[in-house]
mmCIF file of C-alpha atoms in Angstrom:
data_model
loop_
_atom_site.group_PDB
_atom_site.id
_atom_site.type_symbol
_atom_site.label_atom_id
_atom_site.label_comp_id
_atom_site.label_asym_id
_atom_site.label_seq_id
_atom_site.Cartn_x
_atom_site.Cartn_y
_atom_site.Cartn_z
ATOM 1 C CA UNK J 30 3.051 4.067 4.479
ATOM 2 C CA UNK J 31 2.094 0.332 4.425
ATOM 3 C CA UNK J 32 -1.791 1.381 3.623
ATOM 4 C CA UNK J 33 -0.112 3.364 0.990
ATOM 5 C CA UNK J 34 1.919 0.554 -0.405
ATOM 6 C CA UNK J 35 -1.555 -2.137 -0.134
ATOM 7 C CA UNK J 36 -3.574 0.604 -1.909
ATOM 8 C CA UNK J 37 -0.832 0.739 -4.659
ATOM 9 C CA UNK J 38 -0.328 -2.968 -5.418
ATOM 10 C CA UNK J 39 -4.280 -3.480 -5.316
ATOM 11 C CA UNK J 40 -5.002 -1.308 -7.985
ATOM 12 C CA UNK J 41 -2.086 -2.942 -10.066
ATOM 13 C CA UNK J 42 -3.775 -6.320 -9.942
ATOM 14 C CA UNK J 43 -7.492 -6.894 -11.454
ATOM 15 C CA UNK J 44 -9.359 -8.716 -9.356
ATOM 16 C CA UNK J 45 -7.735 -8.299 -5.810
ATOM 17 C CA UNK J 46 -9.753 -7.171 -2.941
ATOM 18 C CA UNK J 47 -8.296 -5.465 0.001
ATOM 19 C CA UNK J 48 -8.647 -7.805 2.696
ATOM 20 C CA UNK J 49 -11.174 -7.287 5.666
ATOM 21 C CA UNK J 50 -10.828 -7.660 8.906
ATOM 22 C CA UNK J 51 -13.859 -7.659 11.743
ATOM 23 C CA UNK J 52 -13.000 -5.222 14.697
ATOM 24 C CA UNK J 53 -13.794 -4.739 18.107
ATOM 25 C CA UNK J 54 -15.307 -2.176 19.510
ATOM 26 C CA UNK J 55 -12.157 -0.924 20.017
ATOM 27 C CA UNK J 56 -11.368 -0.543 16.389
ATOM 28 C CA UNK J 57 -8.866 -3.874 16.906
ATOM 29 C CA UNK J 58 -8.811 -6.949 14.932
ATOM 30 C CA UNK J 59 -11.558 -9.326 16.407
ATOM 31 C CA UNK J 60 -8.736 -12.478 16.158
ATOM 32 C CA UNK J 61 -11.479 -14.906 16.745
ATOM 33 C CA UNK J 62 -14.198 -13.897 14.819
ATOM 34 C CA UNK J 63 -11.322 -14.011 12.302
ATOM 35 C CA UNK J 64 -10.152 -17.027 12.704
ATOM 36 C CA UNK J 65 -13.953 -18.539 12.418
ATOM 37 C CA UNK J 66 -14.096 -16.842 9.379
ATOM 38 C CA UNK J 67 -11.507 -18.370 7.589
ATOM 39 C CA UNK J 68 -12.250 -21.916 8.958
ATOM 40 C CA UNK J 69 -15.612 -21.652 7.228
ATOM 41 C CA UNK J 70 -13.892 -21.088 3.955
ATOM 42 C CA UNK J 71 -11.670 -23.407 3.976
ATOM 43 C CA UNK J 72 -13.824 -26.081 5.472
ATOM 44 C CA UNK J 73 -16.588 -24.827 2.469
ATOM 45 C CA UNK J 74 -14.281 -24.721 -0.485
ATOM 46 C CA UNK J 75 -12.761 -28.404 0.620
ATOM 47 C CA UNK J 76 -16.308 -29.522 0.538
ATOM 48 C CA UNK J 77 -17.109 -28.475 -3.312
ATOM 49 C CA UNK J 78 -13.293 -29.543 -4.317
ATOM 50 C CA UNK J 79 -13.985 -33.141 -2.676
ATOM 51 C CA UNK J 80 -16.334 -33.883 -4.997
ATOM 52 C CA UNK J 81 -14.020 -33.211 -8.041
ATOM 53 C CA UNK J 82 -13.538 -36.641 -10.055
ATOM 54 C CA UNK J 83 -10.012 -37.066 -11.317
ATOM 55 C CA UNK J 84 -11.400 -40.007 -14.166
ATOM 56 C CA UNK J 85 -12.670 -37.407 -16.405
ATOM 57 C CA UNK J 86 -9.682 -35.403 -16.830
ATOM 58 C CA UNK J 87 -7.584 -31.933 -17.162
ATOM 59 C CA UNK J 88 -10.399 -29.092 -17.390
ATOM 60 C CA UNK J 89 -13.127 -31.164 -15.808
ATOM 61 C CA UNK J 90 -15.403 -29.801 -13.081
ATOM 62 C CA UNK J 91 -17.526 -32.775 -13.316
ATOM 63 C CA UNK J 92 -19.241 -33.135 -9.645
ATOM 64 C CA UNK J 93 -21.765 -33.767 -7.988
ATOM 65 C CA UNK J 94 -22.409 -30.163 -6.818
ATOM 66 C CA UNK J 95 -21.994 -27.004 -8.459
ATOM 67 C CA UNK J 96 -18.294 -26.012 -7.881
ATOM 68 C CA UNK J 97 -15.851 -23.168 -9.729
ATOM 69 C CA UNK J 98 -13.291 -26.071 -8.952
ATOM 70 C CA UNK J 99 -11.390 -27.653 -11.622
ATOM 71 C CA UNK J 100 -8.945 -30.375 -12.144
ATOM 72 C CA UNK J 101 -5.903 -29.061 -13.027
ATOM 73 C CA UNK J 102 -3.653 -32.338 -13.198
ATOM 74 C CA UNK J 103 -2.819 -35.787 -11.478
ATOM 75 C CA UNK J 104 0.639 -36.856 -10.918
ATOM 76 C CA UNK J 105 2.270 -38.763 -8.232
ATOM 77 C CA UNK J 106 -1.205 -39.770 -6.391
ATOM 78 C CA UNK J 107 -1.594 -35.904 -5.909
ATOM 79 C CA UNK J 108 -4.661 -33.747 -7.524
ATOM 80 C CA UNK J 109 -4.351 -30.304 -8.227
ATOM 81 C CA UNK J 110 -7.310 -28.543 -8.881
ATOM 82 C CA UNK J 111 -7.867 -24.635 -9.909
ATOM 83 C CA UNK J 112 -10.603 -22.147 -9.803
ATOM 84 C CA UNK J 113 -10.412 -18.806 -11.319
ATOM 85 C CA UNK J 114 -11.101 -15.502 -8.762
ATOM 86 C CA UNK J 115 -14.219 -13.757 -10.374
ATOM 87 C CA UNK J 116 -13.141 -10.913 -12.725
ATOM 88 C CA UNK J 117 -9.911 -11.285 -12.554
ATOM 89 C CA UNK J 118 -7.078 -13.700 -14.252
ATOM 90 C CA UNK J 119 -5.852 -14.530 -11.324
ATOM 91 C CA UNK J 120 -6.331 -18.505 -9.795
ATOM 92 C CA UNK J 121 -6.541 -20.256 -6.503
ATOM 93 C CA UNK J 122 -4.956 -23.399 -6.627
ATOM 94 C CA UNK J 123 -5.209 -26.854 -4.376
ATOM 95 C CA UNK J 124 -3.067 -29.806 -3.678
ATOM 96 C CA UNK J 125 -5.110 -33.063 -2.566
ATOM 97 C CA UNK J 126 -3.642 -35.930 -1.404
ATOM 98 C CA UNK J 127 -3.407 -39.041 1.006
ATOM 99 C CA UNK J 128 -0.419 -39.558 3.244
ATOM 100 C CA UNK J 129 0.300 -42.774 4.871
ATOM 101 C CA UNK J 130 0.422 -41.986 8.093
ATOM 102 C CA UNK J 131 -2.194 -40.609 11.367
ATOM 103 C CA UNK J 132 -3.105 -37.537 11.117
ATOM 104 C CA UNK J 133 -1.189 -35.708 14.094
ATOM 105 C CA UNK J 134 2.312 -36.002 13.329
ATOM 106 C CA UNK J 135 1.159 -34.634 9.420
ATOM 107 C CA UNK J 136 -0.398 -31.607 11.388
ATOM 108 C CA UNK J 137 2.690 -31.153 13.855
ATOM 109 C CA UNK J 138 4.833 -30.876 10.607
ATOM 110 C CA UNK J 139 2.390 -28.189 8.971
ATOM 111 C CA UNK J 140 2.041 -26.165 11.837
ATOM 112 C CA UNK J 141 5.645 -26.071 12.555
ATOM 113 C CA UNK J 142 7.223 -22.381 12.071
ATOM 114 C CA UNK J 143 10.541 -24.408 11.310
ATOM 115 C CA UNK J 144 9.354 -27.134 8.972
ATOM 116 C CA UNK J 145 9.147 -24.539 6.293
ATOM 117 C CA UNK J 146 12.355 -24.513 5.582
ATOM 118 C CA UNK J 147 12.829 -28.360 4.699
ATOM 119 C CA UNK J 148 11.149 -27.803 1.473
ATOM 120 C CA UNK J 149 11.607 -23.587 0.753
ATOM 121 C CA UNK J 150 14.780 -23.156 -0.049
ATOM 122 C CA UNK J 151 14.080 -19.697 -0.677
ATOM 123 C CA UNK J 152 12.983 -19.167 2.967
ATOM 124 C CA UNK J 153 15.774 -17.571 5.794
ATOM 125 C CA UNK J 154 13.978 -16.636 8.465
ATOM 126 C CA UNK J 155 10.687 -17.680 10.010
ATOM 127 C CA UNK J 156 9.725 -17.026 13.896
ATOM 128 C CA UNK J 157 6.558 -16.478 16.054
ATOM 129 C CA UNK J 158 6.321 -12.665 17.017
ATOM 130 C CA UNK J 159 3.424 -13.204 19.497
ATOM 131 C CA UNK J 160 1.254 -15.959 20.665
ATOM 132 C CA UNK J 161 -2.512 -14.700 20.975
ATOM 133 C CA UNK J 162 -4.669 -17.064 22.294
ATOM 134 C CA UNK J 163 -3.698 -21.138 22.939
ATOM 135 C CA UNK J 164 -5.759 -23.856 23.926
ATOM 136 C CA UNK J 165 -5.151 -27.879 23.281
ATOM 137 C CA UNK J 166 -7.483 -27.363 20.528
ATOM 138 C CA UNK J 167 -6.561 -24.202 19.274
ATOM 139 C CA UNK J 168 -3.854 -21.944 18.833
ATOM 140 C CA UNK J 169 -3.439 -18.514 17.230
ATOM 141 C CA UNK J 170 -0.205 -16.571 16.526
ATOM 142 C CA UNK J 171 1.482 -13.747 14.671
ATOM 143 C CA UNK J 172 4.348 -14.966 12.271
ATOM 144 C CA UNK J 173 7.141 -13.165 10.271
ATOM 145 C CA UNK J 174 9.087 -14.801 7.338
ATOM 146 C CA UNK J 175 11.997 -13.264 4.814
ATOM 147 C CA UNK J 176 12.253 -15.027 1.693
ATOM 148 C CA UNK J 177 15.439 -14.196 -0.768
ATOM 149 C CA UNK J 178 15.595 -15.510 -4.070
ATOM 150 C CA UNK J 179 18.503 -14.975 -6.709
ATOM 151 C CA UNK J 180 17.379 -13.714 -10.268
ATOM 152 C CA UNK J 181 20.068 -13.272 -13.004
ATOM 153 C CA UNK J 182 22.426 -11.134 -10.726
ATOM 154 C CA UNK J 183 19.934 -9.599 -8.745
ATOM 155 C CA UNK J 184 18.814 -10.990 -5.445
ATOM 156 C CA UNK J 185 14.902 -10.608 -4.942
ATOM 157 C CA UNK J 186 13.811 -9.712 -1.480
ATOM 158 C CA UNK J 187 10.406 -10.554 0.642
ATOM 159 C CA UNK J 188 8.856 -11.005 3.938
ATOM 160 C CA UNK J 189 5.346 -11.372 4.993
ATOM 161 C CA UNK J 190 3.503 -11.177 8.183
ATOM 162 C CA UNK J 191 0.603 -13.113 8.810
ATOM 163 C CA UNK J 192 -1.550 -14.492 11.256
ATOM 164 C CA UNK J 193 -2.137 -17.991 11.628
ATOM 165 C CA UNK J 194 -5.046 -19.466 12.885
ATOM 166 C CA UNK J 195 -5.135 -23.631 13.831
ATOM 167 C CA UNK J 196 -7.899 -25.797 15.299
ATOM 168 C CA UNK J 197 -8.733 -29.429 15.826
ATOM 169 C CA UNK J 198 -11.939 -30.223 15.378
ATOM 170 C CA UNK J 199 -14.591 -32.798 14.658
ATOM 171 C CA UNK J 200 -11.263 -35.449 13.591
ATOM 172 C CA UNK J 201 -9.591 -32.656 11.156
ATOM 173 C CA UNK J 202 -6.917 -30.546 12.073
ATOM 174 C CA UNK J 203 -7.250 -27.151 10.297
ATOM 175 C CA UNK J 204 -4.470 -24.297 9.653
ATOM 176 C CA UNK J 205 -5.317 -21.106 7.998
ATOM 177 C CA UNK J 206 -3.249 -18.039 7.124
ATOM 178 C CA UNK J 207 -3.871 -14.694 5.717
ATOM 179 C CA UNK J 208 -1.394 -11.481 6.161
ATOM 180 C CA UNK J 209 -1.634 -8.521 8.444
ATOM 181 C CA UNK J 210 0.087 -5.668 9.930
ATOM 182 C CA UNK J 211 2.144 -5.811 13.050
ATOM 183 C CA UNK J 212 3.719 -3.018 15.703
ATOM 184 C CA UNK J 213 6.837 -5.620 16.261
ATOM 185 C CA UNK J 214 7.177 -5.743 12.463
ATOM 186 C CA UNK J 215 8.001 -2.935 10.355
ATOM 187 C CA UNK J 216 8.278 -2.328 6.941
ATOM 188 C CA UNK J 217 12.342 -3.731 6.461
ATOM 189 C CA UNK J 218 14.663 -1.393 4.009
ATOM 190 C CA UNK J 219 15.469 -3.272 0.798
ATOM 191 C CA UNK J 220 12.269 -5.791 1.502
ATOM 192 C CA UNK J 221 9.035 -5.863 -0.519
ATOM 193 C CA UNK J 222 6.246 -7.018 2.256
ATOM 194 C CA UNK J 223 4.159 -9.533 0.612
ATOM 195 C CA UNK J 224 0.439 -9.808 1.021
ATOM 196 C CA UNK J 225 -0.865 -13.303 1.862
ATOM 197 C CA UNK J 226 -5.044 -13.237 1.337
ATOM 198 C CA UNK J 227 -5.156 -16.849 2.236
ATOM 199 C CA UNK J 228 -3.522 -20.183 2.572
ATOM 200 C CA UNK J 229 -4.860 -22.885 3.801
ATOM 201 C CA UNK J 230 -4.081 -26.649 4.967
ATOM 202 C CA UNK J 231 -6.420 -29.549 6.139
ATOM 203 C CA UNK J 232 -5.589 -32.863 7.536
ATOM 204 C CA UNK J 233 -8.483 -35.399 8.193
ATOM 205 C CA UNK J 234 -8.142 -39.392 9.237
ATOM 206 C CA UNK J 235 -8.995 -41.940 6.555
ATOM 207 C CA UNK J 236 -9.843 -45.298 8.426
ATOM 208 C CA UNK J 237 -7.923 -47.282 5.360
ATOM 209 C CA UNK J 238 -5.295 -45.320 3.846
ATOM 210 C CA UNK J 239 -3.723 -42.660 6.152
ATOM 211 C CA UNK J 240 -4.302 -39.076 6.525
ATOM 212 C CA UNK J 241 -6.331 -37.008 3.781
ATOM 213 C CA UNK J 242 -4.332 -33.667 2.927
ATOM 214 C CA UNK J 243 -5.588 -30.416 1.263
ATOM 215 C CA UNK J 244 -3.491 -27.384 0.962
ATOM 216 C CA UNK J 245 -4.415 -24.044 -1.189
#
């Protein structure tokens, strides 16, 4: 039923691709080939965004590579930049920013499964549903989150499962998400399960300012 539902919703939106996982020989989700995968991403597409100039304004992908990346707006001493998802008119979107403070209390707030809900108001329930592999440089988990927000006079319903992947390394602390299934968490009467392909959050030390900060 929850392939069924994917399948459905996929073909309703141009542009999204099913997400893959690598497997085992078993047929099982490889969780750390996974979670290399999407710390090559991220760590790749903060690269080409990096070089994104804010001085020459809304639209601009001037840079000194070749990037899809493209500055969305400035406000507040935060950058948001935007890249369209090939044939499709859907965008990924990315918050950069510097916070005045080191680095690890910024990436103990992030990876907090409780933080969340200082700035979602929309968010009532967020817990780990199993812990898969932990290290002091690594951790990987399985997370489930409802979300209910109030339209008109009808309330809109939501949860999500997801596997989150986090690593220190090489002075950054990286956090990566992206949905799956999971036997502990079943589809929930009057919920619509989301499907996350990807977020992502960085953290890096500046030696002058703080703590560089990229989310998307």
């Amino acid at each position: 039923m929850a392939e069924a539902r994917k399948r459905s919703w996929s073909r309703s939106v141009p542009g999204y691709r099913e997400i893959q996982y690598p497997r085992n020989r078993d047929g099982k989700i490889d969780w750390n080939t996974l979670g290399n995968i999407l710390t090559g991403k991220i760590l790749g597409e903060v690269l080409c965004a990096s070089y994104i100039d804010p001085k020459y304004g809304k639209g601009s992908s001037q840079s000194a590579v070749d990037t899809d990346w493209k500055l969305d707006y400035e406000e507040h001493n935060i950058v948001a930049l935007r890249k369209r998802i090939p044939n499709s008119p859907l965008y990924c979107y990315m918050g950069r920013a510097v916070i005045d403070m080191s680095m690890k209390p910024v990436a103990m707030f992030i990876s907090s499964t409780q933080s969340a809900k200082l700035w979602d108001k929309y968010l009532t329930e967020k817990k780990e549903v199993e812990t898969l592999s932990e290290s002091d440089m690594h951790r990987d988990f399985i997370v489930y989150m409802r979300h209910e927000a109030k339209q008109c006079l009808v309330k809109a319903k939501r949860d999500f499962v997801y596997y989150s992947h986090s690593i220190f390394e090489n002075g950054k602390y990286i956090l990566t998400v992206t949905s799956v299934d999971h036997p502990h968490c079943p589809p929930v009467p009057g919920f619509i399960r989301g499907l996350v392909s990807s977020v992502n959050a960085i953290t890096m030390s500046c030696r002058r300012t703080g703590t560089y900060y990229y989310l998307f």
